[in-house]
Short mmCIF file of C-alpha atoms and ligand atoms in Angstrom, two decimals:
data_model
loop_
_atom_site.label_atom_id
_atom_site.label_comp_id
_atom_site.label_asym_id
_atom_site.label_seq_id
_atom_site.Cartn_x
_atom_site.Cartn_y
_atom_site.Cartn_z
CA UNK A 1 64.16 -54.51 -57.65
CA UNK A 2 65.61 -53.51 -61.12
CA UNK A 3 67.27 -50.60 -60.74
CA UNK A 4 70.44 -52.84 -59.08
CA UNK A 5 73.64 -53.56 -60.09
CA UNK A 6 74.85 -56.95 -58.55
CA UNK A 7 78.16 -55.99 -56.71
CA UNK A 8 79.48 -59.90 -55.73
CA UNK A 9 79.12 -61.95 -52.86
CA UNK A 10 80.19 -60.87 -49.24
CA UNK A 11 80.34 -64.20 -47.19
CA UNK A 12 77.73 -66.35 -48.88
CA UNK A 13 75.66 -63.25 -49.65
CA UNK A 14 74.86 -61.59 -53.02
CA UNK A 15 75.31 -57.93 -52.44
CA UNK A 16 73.32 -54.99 -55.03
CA UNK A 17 73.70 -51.88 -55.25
CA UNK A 18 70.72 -49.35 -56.15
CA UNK A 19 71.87 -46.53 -58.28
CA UNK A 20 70.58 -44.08 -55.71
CA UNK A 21 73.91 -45.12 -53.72
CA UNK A 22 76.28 -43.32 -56.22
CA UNK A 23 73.84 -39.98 -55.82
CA UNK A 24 74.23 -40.89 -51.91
CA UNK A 25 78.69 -41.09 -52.22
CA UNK A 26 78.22 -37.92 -53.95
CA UNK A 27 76.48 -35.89 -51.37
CA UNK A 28 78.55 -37.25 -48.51
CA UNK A 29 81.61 -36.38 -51.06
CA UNK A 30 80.40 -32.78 -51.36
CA UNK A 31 79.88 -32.21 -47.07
CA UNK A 32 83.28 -33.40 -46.58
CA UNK A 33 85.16 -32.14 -48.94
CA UNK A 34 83.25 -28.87 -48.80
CA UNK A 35 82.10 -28.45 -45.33
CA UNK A 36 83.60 -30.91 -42.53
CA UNK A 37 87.22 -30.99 -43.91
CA UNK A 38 87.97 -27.79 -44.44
CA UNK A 39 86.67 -26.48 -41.07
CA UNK A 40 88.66 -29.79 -39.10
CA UNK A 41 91.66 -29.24 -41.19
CA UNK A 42 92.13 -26.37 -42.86
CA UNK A 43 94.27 -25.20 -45.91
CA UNK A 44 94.65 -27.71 -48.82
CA UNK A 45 93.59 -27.83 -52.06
CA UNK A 46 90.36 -28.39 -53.27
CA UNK A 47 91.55 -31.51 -55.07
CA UNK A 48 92.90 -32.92 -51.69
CA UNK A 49 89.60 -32.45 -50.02
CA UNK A 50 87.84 -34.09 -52.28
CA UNK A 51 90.11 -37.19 -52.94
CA UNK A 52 89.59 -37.59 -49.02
CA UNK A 53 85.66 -36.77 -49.37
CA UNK A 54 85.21 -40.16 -52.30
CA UNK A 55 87.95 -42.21 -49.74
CA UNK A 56 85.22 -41.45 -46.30
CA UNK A 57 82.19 -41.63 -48.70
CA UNK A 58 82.93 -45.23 -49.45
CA UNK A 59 84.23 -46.28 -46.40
CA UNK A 60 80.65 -45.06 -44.87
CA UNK A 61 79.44 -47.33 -47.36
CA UNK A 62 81.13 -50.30 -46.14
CA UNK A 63 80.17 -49.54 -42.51
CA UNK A 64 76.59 -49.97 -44.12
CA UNK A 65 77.28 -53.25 -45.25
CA UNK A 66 79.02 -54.02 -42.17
CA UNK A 67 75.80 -53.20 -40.55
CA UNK A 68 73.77 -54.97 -42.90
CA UNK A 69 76.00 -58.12 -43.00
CA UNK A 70 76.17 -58.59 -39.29
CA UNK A 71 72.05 -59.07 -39.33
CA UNK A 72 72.69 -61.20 -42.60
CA UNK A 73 74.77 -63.61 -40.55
CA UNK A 74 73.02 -63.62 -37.38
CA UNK A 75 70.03 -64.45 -39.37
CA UNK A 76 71.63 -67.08 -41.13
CA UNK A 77 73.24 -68.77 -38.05
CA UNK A 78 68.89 -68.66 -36.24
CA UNK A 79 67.85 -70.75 -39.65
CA UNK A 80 66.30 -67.61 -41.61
CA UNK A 81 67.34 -67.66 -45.30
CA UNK A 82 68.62 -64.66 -46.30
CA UNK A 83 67.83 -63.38 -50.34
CA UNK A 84 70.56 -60.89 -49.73
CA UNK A 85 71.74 -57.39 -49.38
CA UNK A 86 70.85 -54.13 -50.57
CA UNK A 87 72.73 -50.76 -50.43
CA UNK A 88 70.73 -48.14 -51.38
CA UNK A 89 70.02 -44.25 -50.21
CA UNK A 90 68.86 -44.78 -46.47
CA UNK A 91 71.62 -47.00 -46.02
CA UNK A 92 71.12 -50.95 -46.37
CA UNK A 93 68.56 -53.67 -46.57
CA UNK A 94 69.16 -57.04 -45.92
CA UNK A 95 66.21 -59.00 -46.93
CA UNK A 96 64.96 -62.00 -45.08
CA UNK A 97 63.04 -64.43 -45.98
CA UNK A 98 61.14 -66.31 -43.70
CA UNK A 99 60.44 -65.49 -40.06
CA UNK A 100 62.79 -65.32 -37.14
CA UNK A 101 61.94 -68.82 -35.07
CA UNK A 102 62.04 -67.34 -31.59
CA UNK A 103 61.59 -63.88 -30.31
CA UNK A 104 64.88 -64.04 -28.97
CA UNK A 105 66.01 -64.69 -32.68
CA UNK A 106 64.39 -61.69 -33.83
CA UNK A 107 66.38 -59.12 -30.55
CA UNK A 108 69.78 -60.49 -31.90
CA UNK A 109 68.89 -59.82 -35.40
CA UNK A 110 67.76 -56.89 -35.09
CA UNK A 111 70.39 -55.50 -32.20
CA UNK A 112 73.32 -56.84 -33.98
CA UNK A 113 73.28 -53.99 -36.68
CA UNK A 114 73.45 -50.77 -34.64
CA UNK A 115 75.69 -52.80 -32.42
CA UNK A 116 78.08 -53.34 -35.38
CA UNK A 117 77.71 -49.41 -35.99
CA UNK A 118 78.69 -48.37 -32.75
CA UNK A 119 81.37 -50.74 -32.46
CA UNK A 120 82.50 -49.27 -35.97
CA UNK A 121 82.00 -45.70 -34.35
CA UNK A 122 84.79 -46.68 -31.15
CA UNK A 123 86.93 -47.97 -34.17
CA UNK A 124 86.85 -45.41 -36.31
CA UNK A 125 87.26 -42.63 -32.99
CA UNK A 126 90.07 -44.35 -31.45
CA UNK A 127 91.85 -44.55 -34.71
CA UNK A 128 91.14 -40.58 -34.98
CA UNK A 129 92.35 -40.07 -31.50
CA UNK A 130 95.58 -42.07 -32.02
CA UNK A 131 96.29 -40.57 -35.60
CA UNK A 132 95.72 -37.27 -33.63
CA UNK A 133 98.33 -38.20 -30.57
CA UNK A 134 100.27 -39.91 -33.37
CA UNK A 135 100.72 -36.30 -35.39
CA UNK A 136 99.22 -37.64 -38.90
CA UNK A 137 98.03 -35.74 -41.57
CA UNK A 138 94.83 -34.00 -40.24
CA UNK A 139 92.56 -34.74 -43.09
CA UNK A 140 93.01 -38.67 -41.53
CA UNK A 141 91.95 -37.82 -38.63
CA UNK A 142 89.23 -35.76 -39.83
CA UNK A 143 88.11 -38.24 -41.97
CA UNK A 144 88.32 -40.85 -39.00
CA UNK A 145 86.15 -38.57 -36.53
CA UNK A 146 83.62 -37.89 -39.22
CA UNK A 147 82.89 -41.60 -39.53
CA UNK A 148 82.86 -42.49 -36.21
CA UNK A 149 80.15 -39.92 -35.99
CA UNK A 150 78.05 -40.90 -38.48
CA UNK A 151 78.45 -44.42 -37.52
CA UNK A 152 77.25 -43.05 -34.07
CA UNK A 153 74.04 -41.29 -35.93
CA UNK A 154 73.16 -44.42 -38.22
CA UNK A 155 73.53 -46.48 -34.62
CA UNK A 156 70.97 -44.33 -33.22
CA UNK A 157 68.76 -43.56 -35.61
CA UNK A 158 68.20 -47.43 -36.44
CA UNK A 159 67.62 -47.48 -32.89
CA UNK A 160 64.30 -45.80 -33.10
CA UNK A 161 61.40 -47.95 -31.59
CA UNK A 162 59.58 -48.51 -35.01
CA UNK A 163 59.44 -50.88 -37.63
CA UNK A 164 60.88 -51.32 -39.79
CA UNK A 165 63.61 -49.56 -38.04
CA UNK A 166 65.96 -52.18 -36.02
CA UNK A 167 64.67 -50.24 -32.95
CA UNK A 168 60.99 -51.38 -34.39
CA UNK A 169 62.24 -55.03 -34.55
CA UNK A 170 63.57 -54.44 -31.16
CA UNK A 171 60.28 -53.92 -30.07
CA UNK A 172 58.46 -56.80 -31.53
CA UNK A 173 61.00 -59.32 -29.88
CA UNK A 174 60.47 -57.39 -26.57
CA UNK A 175 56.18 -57.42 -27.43
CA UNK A 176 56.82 -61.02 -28.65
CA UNK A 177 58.34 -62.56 -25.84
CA UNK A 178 55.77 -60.95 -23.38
CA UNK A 179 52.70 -61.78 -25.34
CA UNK A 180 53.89 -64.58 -27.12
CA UNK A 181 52.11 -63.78 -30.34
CA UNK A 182 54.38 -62.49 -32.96
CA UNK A 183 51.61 -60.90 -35.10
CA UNK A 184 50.33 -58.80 -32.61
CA UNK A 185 53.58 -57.58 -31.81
CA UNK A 186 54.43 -57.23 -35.44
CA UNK A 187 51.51 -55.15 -35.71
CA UNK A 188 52.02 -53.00 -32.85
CA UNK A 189 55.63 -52.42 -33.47
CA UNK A 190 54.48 -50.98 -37.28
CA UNK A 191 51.73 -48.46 -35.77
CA UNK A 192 54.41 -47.50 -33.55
CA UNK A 193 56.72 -46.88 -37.25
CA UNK A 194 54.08 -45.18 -38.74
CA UNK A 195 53.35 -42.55 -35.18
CA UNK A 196 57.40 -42.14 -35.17
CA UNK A 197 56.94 -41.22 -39.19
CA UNK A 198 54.75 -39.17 -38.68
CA UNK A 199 57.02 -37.23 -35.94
CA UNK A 200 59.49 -37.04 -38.45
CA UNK A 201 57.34 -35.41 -41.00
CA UNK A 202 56.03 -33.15 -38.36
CA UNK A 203 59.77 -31.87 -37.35
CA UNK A 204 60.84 -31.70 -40.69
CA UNK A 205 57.97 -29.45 -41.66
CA UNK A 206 58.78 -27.13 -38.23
CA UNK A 207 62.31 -26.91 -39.43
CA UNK A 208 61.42 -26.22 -42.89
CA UNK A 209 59.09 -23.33 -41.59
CA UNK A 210 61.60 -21.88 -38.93
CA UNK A 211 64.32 -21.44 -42.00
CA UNK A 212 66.10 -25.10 -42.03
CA UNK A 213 65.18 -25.67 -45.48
CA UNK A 214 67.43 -28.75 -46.55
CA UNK A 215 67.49 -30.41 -42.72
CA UNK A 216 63.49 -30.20 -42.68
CA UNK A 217 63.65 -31.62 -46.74
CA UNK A 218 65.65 -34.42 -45.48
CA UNK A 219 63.54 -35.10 -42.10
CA UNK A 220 60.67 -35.05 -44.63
CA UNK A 221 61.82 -37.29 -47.06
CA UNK A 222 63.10 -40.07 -44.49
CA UNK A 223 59.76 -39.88 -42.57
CA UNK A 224 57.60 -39.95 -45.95
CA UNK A 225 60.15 -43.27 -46.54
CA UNK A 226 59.65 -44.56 -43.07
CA UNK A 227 55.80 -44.05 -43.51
CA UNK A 228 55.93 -46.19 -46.78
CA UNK A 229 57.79 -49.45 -45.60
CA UNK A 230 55.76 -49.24 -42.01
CA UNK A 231 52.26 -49.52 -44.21
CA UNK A 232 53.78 -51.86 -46.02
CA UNK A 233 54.94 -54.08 -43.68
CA UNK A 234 52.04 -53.71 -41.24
CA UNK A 235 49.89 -54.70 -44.25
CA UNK A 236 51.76 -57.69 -44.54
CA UNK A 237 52.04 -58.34 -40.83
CA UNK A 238 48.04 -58.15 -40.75
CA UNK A 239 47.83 -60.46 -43.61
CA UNK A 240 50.07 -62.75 -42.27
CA UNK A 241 47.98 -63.11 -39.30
CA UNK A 242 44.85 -63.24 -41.10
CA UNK A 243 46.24 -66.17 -42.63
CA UNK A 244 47.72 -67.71 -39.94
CA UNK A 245 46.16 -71.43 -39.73
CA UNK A 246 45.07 -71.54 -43.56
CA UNK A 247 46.58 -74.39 -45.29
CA UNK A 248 47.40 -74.78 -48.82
CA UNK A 249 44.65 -77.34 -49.67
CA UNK A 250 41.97 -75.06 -48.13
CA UNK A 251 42.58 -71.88 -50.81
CA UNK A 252 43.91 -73.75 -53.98
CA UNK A 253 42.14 -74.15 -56.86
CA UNK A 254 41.58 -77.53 -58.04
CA UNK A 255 40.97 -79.95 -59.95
CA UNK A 256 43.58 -77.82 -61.87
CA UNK A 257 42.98 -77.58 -65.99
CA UNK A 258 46.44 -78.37 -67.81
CA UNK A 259 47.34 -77.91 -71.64
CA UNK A 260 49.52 -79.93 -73.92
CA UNK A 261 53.05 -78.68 -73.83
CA UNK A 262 53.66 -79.61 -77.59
CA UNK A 263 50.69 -78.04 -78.30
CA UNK A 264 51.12 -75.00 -80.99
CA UNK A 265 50.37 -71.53 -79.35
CA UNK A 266 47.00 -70.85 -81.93
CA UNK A 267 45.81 -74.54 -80.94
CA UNK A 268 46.82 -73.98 -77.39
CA UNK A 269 44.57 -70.61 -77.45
CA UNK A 270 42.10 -72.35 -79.27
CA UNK A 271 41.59 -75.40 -76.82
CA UNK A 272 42.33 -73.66 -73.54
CA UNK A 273 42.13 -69.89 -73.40
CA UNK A 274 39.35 -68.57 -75.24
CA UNK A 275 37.24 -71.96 -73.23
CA UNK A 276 38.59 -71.67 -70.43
CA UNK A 277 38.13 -68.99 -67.62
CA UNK A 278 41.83 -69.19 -65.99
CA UNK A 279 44.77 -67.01 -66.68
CA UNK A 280 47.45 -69.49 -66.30
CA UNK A 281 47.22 -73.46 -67.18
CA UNK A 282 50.54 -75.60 -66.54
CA UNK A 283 51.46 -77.78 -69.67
CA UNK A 284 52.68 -80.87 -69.20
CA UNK A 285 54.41 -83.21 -71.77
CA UNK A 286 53.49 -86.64 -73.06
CA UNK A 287 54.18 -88.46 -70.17
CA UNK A 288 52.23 -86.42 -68.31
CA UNK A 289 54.81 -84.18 -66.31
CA UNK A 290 54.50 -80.39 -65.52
CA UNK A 291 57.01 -78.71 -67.48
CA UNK A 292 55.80 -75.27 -66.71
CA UNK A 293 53.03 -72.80 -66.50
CA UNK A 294 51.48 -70.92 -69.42
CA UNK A 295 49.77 -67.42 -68.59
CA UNK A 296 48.18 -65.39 -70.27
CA UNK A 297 50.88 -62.38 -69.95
CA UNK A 298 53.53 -64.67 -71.42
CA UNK A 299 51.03 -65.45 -74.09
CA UNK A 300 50.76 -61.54 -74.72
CA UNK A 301 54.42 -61.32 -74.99
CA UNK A 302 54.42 -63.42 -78.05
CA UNK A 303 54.39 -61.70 -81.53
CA UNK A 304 50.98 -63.40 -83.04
CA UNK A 305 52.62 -63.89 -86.45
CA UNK A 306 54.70 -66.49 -84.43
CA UNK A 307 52.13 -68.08 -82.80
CA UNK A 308 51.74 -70.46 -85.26
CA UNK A 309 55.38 -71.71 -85.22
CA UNK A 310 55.99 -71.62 -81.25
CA UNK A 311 54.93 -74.46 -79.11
CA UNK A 312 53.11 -74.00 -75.79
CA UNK A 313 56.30 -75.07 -73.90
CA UNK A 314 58.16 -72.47 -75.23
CA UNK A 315 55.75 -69.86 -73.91
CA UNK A 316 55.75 -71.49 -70.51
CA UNK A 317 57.54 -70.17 -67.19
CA UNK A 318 59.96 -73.14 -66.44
CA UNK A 319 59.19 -75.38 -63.57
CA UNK A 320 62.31 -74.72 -62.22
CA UNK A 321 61.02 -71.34 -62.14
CA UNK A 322 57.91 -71.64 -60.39
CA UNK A 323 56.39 -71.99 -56.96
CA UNK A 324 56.03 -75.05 -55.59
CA UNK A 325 53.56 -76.51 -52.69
CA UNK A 326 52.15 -79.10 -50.53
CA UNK A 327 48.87 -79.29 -49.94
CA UNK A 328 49.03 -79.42 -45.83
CA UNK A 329 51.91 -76.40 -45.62
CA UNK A 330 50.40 -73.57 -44.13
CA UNK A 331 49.46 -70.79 -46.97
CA UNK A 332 51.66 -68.02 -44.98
CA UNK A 333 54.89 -69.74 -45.89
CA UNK A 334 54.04 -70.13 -49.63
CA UNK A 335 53.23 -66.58 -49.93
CA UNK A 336 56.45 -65.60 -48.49
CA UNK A 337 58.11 -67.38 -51.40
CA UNK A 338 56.10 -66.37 -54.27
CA UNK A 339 57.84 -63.63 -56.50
CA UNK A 340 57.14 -61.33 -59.73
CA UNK A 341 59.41 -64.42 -61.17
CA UNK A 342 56.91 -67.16 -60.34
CA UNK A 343 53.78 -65.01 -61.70
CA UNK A 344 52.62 -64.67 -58.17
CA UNK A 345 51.28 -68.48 -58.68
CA UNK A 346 52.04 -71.53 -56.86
CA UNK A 347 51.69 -75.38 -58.15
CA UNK A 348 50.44 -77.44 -55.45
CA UNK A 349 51.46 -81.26 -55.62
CA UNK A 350 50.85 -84.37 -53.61
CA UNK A 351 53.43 -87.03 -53.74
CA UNK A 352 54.61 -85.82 -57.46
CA UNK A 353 50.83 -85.16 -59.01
CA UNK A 354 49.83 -81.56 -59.62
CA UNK A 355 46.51 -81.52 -57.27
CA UNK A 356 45.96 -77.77 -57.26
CA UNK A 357 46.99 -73.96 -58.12
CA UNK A 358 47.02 -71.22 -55.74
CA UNK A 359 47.09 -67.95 -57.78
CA UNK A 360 46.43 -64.76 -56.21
CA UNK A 361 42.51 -64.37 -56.59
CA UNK A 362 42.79 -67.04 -54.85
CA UNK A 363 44.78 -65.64 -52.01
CA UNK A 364 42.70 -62.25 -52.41
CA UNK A 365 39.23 -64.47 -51.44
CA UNK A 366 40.86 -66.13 -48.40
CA UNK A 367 41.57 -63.03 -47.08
CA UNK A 368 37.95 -62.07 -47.68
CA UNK A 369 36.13 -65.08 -46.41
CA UNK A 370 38.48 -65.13 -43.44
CA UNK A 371 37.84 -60.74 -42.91
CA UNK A 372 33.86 -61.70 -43.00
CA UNK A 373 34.15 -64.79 -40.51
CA UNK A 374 36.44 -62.41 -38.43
CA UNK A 375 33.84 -59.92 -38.40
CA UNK A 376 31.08 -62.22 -37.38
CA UNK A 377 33.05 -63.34 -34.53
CA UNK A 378 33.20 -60.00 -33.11
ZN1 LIG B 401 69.87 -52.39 -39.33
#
């Protein structure tokens, strides 16, 4: 995602932050220092209640990445590599890659995060209850209960039985470890995303209608959201079992066509593109080494007064930046590490020699062939 701004690393794990969080510390700003805190403690400036609003605002925000982080590190410790964390408007992401290895795995990653949030919840209400016996200021012990609530809200709503809600993920383990196949539960567990989603929408729009115009907005607006990531992720759950059993060697292309890296840009257009029917080539240097991939959207990118003057190379993605493959690793696993970075392409080699390409029209007519054969089968 672009719209992030990288915050650090919170142990071993890059953390963002979308913009969309600042609109978030805002709001939650505003209802306490306009709403909660002056009903639970009542006469102080305006000023006061909203220094305390920004202080609970951003410690909600670190009970997200609490959240987040515990499934970050109980991911890590079952072997799934973790890209990082997200904080954005509905809270947190932590993005996996990879899938959990047993279904077991997948309960304790999943259970950990509302677990953290409850535990936060008893935290932050004891502390609230003590500051209260204690005789502190009241705003502390507003601000205290206010999180432990909310805490107590994200705990439950995460708890929801649909992906790609922790409840959701929940589910799959549970589905997974009865069945034993993990796509099937997968799938299941995103229909059952998209029904609760469609709840939500349903409620918000009864609300909405009966008067509760911002609570049936909201209800709206996290079902619409919900909706989204469950198609999403049941597309990919669908494709993933579509493509369960393929192996590299069976989609990529190959033999693969490969350019001159010294080659200037008008020869290299010349020789290869307007020939040629493929819309990336990887370039490889005298000795015969892939130094990188050449597509035709980098070759857009370049000005074509300087084609003339820039070699093919310097066109190129890097190698270091690109996807690499074996031929006999199963297709699912190189999909999951494709990104926008690597063009969406994969280089396949065999014992150091570039034997093939997997790009995605490749991918797209796997899918195909493999929807037809499923099809004949019944
Ligand atoms: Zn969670």
């Amino acid at each position: 995602m672009r719209d992030e701004v990288r915050l650090g690393t919170v142990a071993g794990f890059p953390v963002a932050l979308n913009w969309s969080v600042l609109v978030i510390v805002l709001l939650l700003a505003w209802g306490l220092a306009e709403g909660v805190l002056p009903e639970t403690a009542a006469g102080h400036a305006a000023a006061t209640y909203w220094a305390a609003g920004v202080v609970g605002a951003l410690l909600l925000i670190c009970s997200l990445l609490a959240h987040e982080l515990a499934h970050a590190i109980v991911a890590r410790r079952a072997g799934v590599e973790v890209e990082g964390l997200t904080l954005w408007v509905f809270g947190g992401v932590a993005r996996l890659r990879g899938e959990p290895p047993t279904p077991r795995a997948d309960f304790m990653i999943a259970v950990v995060g509302p677990a953290t949030s409850l535990v936060l919840a008893l935290v932050f209400g004891t502390a609230s209850l003590l500051a209260a016996v204690a005789g502190l200021p009241d705003l502390l012990i507003g601000v205290a209960a206010w999180l432990a609530y909310v805490n107590v809200v994200l705990a439950v709503f995460n708890l929801v039985p649909g992906a790609p809600l922790d409840g959701g993920r929940i589910l799959r383990a549970a589905l997974w470890r009865r069945s034993g196949d993990r796509d099937k539960a997968g799938a299941t567990a995103t229909s059952v995303g998209q029904a609760v989603a469609y709840g939500l929408v349903m409620l918000g729009l009864m609300a909405f209608l009966l008067g509760d115009a911002v609570g049936g907005l909201w209800l709206i607006f996290i079902g619409w959201f919900l909706l989204t990531a469950a198609r999403a992720e049941h597309a990919v759950s669908t494709a993933e079992h579509v493509l369960r059993g393929i192996s590299v060697a069976e989609v990529m292309s190959t033999p693969v066509q490969v350019g001159d890296a010294d080659l200037r840009v008008t020869d290299f257009i010349d020789r290869h593109v307007l020939s040629g029917r493929h819309s990336a080539y990887p370039v490889v240097d005298a000795g015969g080494a892939v130094v990188g991939l050449v597509t035709l959207a980098r070759l857009r990118t370049l000005a074509p007064a300087q084609r003339g003057t820039t070699r093919a190379r310097d066109v190129a993605l890097p190698l270091e930046h690109l996807v690499t493959a074996s031929p006999g690793e199963p297709l699912a696993g190189v999909l999951a590490r494709l990104d926008r970075e690597s063009g969406g392409r994969a280089l396949v080699f065999d014992q150091g020699r570039l034997v093939g390409i997997v790009t995605p029209v490749d991918v797209a007519r796997a899918l195909e062939t493999r929807a037809l054969v499923a099809q004949d089968g019944g």
